[in-house]
CSV table of C-alpha atoms and ligand atoms in Angstrom, one decimal:
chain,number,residue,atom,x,y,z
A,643,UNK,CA,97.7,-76.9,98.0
A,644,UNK,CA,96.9,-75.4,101.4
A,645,UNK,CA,93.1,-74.0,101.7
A,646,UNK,CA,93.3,-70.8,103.0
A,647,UNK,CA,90.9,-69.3,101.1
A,648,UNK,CA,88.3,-71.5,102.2
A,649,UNK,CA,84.7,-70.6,101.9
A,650,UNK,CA,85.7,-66.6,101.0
A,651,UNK,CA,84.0,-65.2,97.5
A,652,UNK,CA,86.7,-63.9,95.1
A,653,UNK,CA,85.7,-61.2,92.6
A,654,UNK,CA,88.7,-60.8,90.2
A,655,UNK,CA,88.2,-58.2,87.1
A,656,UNK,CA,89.9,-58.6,83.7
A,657,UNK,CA,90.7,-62.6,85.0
A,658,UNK,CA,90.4,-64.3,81.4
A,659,UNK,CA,93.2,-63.7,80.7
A,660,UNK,CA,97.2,-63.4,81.9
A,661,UNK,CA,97.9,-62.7,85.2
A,662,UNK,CA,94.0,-62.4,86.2
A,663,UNK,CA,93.6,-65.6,84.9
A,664,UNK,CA,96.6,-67.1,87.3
A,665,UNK,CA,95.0,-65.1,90.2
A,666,UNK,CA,91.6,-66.8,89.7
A,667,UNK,CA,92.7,-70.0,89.4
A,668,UNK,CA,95.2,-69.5,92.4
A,669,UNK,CA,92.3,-68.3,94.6
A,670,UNK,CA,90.4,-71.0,93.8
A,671,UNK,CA,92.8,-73.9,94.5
A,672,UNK,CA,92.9,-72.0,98.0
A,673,UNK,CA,89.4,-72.5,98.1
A,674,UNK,CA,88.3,-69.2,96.9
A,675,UNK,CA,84.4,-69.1,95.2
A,676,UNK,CA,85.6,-67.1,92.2
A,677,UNK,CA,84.2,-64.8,89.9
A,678,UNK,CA,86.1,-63.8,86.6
A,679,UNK,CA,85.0,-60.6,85.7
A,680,UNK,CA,85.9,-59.9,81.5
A,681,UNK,CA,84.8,-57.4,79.2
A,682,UNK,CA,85.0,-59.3,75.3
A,683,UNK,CA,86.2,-62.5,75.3
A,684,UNK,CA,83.6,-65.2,76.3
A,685,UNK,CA,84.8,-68.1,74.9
A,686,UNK,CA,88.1,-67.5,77.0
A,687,UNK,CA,86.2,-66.7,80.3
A,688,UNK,CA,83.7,-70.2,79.5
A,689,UNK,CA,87.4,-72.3,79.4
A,690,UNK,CA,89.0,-70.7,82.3
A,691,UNK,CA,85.5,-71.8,84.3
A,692,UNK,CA,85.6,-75.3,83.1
A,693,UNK,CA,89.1,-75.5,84.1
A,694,UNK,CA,88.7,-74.2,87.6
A,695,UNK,CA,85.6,-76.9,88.2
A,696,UNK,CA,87.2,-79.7,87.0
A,697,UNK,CA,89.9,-79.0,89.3
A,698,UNK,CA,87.2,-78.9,92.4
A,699,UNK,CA,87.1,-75.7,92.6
A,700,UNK,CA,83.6,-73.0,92.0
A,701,UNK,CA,83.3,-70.2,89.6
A,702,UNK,CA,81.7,-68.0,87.6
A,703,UNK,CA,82.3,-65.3,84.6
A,704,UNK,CA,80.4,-62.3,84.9
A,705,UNK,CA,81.0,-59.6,81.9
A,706,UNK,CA,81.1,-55.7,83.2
A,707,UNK,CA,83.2,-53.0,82.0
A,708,UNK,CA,84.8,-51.8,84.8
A,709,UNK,CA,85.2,-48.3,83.7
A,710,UNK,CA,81.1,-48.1,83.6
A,711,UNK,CA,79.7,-47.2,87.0
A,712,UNK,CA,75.7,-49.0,85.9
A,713,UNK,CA,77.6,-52.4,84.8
A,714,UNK,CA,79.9,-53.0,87.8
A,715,UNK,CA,77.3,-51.9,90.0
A,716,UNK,CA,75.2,-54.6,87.9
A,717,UNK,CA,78.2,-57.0,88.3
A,718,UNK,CA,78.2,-56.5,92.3
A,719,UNK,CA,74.6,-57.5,92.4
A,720,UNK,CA,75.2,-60.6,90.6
A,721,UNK,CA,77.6,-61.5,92.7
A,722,UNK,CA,75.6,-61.2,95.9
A,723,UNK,CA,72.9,-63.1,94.5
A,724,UNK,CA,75.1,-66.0,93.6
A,725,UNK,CA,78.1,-66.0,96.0
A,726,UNK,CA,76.1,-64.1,99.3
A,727,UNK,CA,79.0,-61.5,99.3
A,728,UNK,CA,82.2,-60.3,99.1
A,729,UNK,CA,85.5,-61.6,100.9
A,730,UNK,CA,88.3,-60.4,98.5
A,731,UNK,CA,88.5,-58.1,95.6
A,732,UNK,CA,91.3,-58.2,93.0
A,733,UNK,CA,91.4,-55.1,91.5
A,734,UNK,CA,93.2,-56.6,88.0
A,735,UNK,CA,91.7,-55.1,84.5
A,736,UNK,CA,94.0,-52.6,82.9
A,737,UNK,CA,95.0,-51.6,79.7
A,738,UNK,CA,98.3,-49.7,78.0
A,739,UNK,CA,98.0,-47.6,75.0
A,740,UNK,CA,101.8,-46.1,73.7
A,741,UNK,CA,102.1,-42.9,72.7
A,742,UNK,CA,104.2,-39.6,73.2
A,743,UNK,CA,102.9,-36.8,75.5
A,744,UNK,CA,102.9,-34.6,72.1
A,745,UNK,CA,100.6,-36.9,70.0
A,746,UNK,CA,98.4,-38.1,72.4
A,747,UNK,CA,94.3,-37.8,72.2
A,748,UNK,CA,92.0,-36.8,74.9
A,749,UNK,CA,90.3,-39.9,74.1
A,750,UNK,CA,93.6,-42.1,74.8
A,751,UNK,CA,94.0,-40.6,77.7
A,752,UNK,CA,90.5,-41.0,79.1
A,753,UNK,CA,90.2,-44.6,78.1
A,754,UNK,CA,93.9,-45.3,80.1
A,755,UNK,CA,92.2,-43.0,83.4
A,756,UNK,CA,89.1,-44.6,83.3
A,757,UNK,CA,89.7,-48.6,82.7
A,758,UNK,CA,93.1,-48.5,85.3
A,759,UNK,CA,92.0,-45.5,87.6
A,760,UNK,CA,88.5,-45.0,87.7
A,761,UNK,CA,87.7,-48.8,87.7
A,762,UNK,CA,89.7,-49.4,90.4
A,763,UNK,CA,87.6,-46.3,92.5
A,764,UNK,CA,84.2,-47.9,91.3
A,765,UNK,CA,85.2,-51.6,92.0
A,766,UNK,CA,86.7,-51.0,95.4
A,767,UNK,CA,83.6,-48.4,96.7
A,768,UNK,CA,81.2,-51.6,95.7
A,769,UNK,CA,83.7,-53.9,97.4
A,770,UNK,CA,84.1,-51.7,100.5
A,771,UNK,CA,80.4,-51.0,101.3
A,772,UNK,CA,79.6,-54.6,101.6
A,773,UNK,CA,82.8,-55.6,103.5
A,774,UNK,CA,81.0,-53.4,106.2
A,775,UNK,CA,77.8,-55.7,105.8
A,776,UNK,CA,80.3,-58.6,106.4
A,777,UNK,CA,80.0,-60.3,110.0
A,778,UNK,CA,81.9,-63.7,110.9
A,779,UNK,CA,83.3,-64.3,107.5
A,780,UNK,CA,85.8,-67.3,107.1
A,781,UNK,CA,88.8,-64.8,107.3
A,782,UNK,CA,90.3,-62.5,110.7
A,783,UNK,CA,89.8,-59.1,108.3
A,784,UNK,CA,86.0,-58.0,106.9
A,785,UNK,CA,87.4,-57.6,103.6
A,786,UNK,CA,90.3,-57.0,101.8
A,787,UNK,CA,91.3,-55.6,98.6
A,788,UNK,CA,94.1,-56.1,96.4
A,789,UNK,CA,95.1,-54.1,93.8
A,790,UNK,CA,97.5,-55.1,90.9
A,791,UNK,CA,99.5,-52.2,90.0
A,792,UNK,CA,102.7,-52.1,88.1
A,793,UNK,CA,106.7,-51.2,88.9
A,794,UNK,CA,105.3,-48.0,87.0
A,795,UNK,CA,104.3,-46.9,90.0
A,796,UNK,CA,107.6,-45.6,90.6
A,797,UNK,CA,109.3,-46.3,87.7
A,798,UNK,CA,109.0,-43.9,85.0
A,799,UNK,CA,108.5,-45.2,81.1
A,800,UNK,CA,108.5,-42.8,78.2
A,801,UNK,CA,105.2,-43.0,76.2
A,802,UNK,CA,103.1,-44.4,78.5
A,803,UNK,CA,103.0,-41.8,80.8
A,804,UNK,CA,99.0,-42.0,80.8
A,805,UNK,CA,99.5,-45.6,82.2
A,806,UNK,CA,102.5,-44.7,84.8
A,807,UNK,CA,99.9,-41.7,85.8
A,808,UNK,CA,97.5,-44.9,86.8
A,809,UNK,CA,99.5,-46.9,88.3
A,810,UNK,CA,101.0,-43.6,90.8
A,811,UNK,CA,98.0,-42.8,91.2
A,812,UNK,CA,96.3,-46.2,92.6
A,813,UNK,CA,99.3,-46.6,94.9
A,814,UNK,CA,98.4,-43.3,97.0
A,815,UNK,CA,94.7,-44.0,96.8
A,816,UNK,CA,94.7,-47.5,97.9
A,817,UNK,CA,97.0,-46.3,101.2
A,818,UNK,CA,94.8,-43.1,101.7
A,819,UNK,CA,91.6,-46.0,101.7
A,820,UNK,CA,93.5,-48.5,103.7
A,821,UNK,CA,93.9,-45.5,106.3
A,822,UNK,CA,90.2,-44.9,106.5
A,823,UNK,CA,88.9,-48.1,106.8
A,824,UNK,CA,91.6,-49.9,108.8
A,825,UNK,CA,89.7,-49.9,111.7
A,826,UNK,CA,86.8,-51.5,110.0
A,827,UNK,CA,89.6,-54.2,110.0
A,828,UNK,CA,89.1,-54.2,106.1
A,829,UNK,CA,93.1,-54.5,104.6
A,830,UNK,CA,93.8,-52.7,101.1
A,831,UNK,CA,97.6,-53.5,99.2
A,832,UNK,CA,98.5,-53.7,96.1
A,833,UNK,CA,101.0,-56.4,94.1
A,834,UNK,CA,103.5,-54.6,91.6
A,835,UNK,CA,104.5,-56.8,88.8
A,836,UNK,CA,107.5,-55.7,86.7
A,837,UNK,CA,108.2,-57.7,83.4
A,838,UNK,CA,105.5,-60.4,83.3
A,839,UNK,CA,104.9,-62.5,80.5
A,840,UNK,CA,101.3,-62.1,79.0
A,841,UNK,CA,99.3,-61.1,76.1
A,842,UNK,CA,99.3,-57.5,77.2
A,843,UNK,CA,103.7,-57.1,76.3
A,844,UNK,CA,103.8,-59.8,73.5
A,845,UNK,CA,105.7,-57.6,71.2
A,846,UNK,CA,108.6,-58.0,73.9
A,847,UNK,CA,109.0,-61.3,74.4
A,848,UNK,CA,108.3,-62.6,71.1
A,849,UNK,CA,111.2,-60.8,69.8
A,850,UNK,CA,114.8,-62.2,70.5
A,851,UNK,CA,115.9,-58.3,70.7
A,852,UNK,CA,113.7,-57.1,72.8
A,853,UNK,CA,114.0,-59.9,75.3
A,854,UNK,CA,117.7,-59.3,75.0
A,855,UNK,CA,117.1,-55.2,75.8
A,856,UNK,CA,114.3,-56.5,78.8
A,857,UNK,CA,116.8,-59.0,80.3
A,858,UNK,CA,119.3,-56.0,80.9
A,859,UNK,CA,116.8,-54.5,83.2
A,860,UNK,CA,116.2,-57.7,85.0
A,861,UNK,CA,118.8,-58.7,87.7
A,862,UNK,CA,117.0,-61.9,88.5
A,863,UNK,CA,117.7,-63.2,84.8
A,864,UNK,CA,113.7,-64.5,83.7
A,865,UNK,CA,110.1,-62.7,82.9
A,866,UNK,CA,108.0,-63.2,85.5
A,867,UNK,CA,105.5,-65.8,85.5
A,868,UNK,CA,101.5,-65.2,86.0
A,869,UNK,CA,102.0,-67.7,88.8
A,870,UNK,CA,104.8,-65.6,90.6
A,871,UNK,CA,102.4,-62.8,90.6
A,872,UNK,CA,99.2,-64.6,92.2
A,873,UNK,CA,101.2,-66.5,94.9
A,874,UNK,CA,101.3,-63.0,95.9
A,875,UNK,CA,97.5,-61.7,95.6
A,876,UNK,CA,97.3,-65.6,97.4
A,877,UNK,CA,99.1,-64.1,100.3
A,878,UNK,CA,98.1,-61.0,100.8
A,879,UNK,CA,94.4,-62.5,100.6
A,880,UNK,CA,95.5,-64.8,103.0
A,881,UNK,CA,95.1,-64.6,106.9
A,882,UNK,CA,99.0,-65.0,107.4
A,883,UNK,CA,99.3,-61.4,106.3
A,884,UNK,CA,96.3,-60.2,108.3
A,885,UNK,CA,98.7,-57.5,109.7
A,886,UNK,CA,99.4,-55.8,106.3
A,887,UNK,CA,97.4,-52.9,105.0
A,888,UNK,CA,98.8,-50.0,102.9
A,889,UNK,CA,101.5,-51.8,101.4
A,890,UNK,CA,102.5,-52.8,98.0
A,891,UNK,CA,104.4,-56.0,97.5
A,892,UNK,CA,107.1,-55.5,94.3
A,893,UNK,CA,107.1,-58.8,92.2
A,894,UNK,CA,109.9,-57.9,90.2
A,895,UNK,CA,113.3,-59.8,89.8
A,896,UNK,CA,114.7,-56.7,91.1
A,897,UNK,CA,113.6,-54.3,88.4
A,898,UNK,CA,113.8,-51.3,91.0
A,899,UNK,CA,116.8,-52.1,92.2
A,900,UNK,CA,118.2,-49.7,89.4
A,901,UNK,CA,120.0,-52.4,87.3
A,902,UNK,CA,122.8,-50.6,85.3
A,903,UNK,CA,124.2,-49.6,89.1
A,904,UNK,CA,125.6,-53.6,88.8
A,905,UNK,CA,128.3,-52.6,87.0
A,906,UNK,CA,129.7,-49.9,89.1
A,907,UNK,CA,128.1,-46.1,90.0
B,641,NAP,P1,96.0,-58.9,79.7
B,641,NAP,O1,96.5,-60.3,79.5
B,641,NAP,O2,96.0,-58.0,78.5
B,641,NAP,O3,94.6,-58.9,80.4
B,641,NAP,C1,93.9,-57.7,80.6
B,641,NAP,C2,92.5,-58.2,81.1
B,641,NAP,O4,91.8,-57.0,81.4
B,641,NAP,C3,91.7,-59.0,80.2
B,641,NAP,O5,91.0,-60.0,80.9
B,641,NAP,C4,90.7,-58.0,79.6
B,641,NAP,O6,89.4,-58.7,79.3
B,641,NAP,C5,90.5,-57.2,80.8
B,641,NAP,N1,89.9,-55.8,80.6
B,641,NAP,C6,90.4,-54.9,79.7
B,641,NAP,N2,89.6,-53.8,79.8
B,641,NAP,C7,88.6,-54.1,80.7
B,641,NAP,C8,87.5,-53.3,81.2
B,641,NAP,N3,87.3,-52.1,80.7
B,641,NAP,N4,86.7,-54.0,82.0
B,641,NAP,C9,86.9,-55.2,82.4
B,641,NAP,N5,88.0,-56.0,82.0
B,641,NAP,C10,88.8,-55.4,81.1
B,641,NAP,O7,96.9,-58.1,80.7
B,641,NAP,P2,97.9,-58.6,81.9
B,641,NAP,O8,99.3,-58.5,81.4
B,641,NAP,O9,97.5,-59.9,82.5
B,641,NAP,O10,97.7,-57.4,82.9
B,641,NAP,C11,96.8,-57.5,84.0
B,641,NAP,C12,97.2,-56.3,85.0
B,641,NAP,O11,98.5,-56.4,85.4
B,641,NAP,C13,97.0,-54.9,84.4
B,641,NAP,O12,96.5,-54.1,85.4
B,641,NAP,C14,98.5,-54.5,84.1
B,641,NAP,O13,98.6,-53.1,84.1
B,641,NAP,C15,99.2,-55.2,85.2
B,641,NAP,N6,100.6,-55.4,85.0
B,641,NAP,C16,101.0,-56.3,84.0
B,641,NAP,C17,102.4,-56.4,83.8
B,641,NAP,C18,102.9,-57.4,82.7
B,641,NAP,O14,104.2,-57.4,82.5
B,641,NAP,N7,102.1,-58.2,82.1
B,641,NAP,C19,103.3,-55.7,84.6
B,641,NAP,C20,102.9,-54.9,85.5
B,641,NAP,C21,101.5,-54.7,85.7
B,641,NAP,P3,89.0,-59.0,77.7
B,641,NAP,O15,90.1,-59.9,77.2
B,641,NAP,O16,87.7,-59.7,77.8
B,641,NAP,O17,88.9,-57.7,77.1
């Protein structure tokens, strides 16, 4: 695989799993020092480690809650100390909790705002004021940032409205942050999946009806693979988009390409 991540530091939050997992592993085989940030599951984040070294590559799991301003500011500083600084941040870790607008608790909602929303704000203020430490770093920009958001940005889903509400709301404060620091030469975008398998929509695609229901919604005719989605963070990290900031790059199958309008308007 072609290094073009060579000698940049890598942080990527909620990467033990699904498609953080993919992106850290991707990052790495570009050449990427990785770390895989995590907030339970150890024994998952110690695997995904071993796998990345005994493919060549460098990494290490550090375990922060992103939605805690002390612990990823803790996170950060472990970082420096290990890796020097920061080249890329993949702003991953998020979290879905159903429920109509009628039923649901304060407490749902502030968990949803705070792991997707604020986590993203804390993580990419950490990121940021180090990129403007950064001087002749491996890569043409001081830093970039990407963000993985969701089709939910734009598409609207009944009873997750606290989770569509994230991903809407990252879009315009990534752009509004890639505005401000553009001429820092530091590049913010973010990725949005659509239907991706992982652990996070099991219920779906373990169940023949619900795959049915999904695949009528999904032009291109598959789920999405973790792999499609970090070819993408791969890019965007990459020099060969070193003119793209403010953007968000759909990884979709054609989700938003309002599917029933196949079959006639
Ligand atoms: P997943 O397999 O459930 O993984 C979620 C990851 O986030 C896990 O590594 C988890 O770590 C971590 N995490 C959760 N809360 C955290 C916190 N407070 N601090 C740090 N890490 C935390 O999910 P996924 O499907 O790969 O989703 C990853 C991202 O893609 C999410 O932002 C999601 O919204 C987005 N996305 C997914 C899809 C899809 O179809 N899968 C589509 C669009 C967008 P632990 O396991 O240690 O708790």
């Amino acid at each position: 695989m072609e290094k073009r991540l060579n000698g940049q530091k890598a942080l990527v939050t909620g990467a033990n799993s699904g498609i953080g997992a993919a992106i850290a592993q991707r990052l790495a085989a570009e050449g990427a020092e990785v770390v895989i940030n995590f907030l339970f599951n150890d024994s998952a984040t110690d695997e995904l480690v071993k796998k990345i070294e005994a493919g060549g590559g460098k990494a290490m799991g550090i375990k922060a809650d992103v939605s805690n301003e002390e612990q990823v500011d803790a996170m950060f500083k472990q970082m420096f100390k290990a890796y020097g600084t920061i080249d890329i941040l993949v702003n991953n870790a998020g979290i879905e909790i159903h429920n109509l607008l009628e039923n649901m608790t304060k407490a749902e909602w502030d968990k949803v705002i705070a792991v997707n929303l604020t986590g993203n704000f804390l993580c990419s203020r950490s990121a940021i004021r180090q990129f403007l430490q950064n001087e002749n770093r491996p890569s043409k920009a001081r830093g970039k940032i990407v963000n993985i958001s969701s089709v939910h940005q734009v598409i609207m889903w009944a009873g997750f409205s606290s989770y569509c509400a994230t991903k809407a709301g990252i879009n315009l404060f990534a752009q509004s942050v890639a505005q401000e620091y553009a001429e820092k030469k530091i590049r913010i975008n973010s990725v949005a999946p659509g239907a991706i398998k992982t652990p996070i929509n099991q219920n779906v695609w373990s169940d023949p009806k619900g795959m049915a229901d999904l695949m009528t919604k999904m032009p291109y005719g598959r789920m999405g693979e973790v792999e499609d989605v970090a070819a993408a963070v791969a890019f965007l990290s990459s020099d060969e988009a070193d003119y793209i900031t403010g953007t968000t790059l759909y990884v979709d199958g054609g989700m938003c390409l309002y599917p029933e309008f196949r079959f006639g308007g």
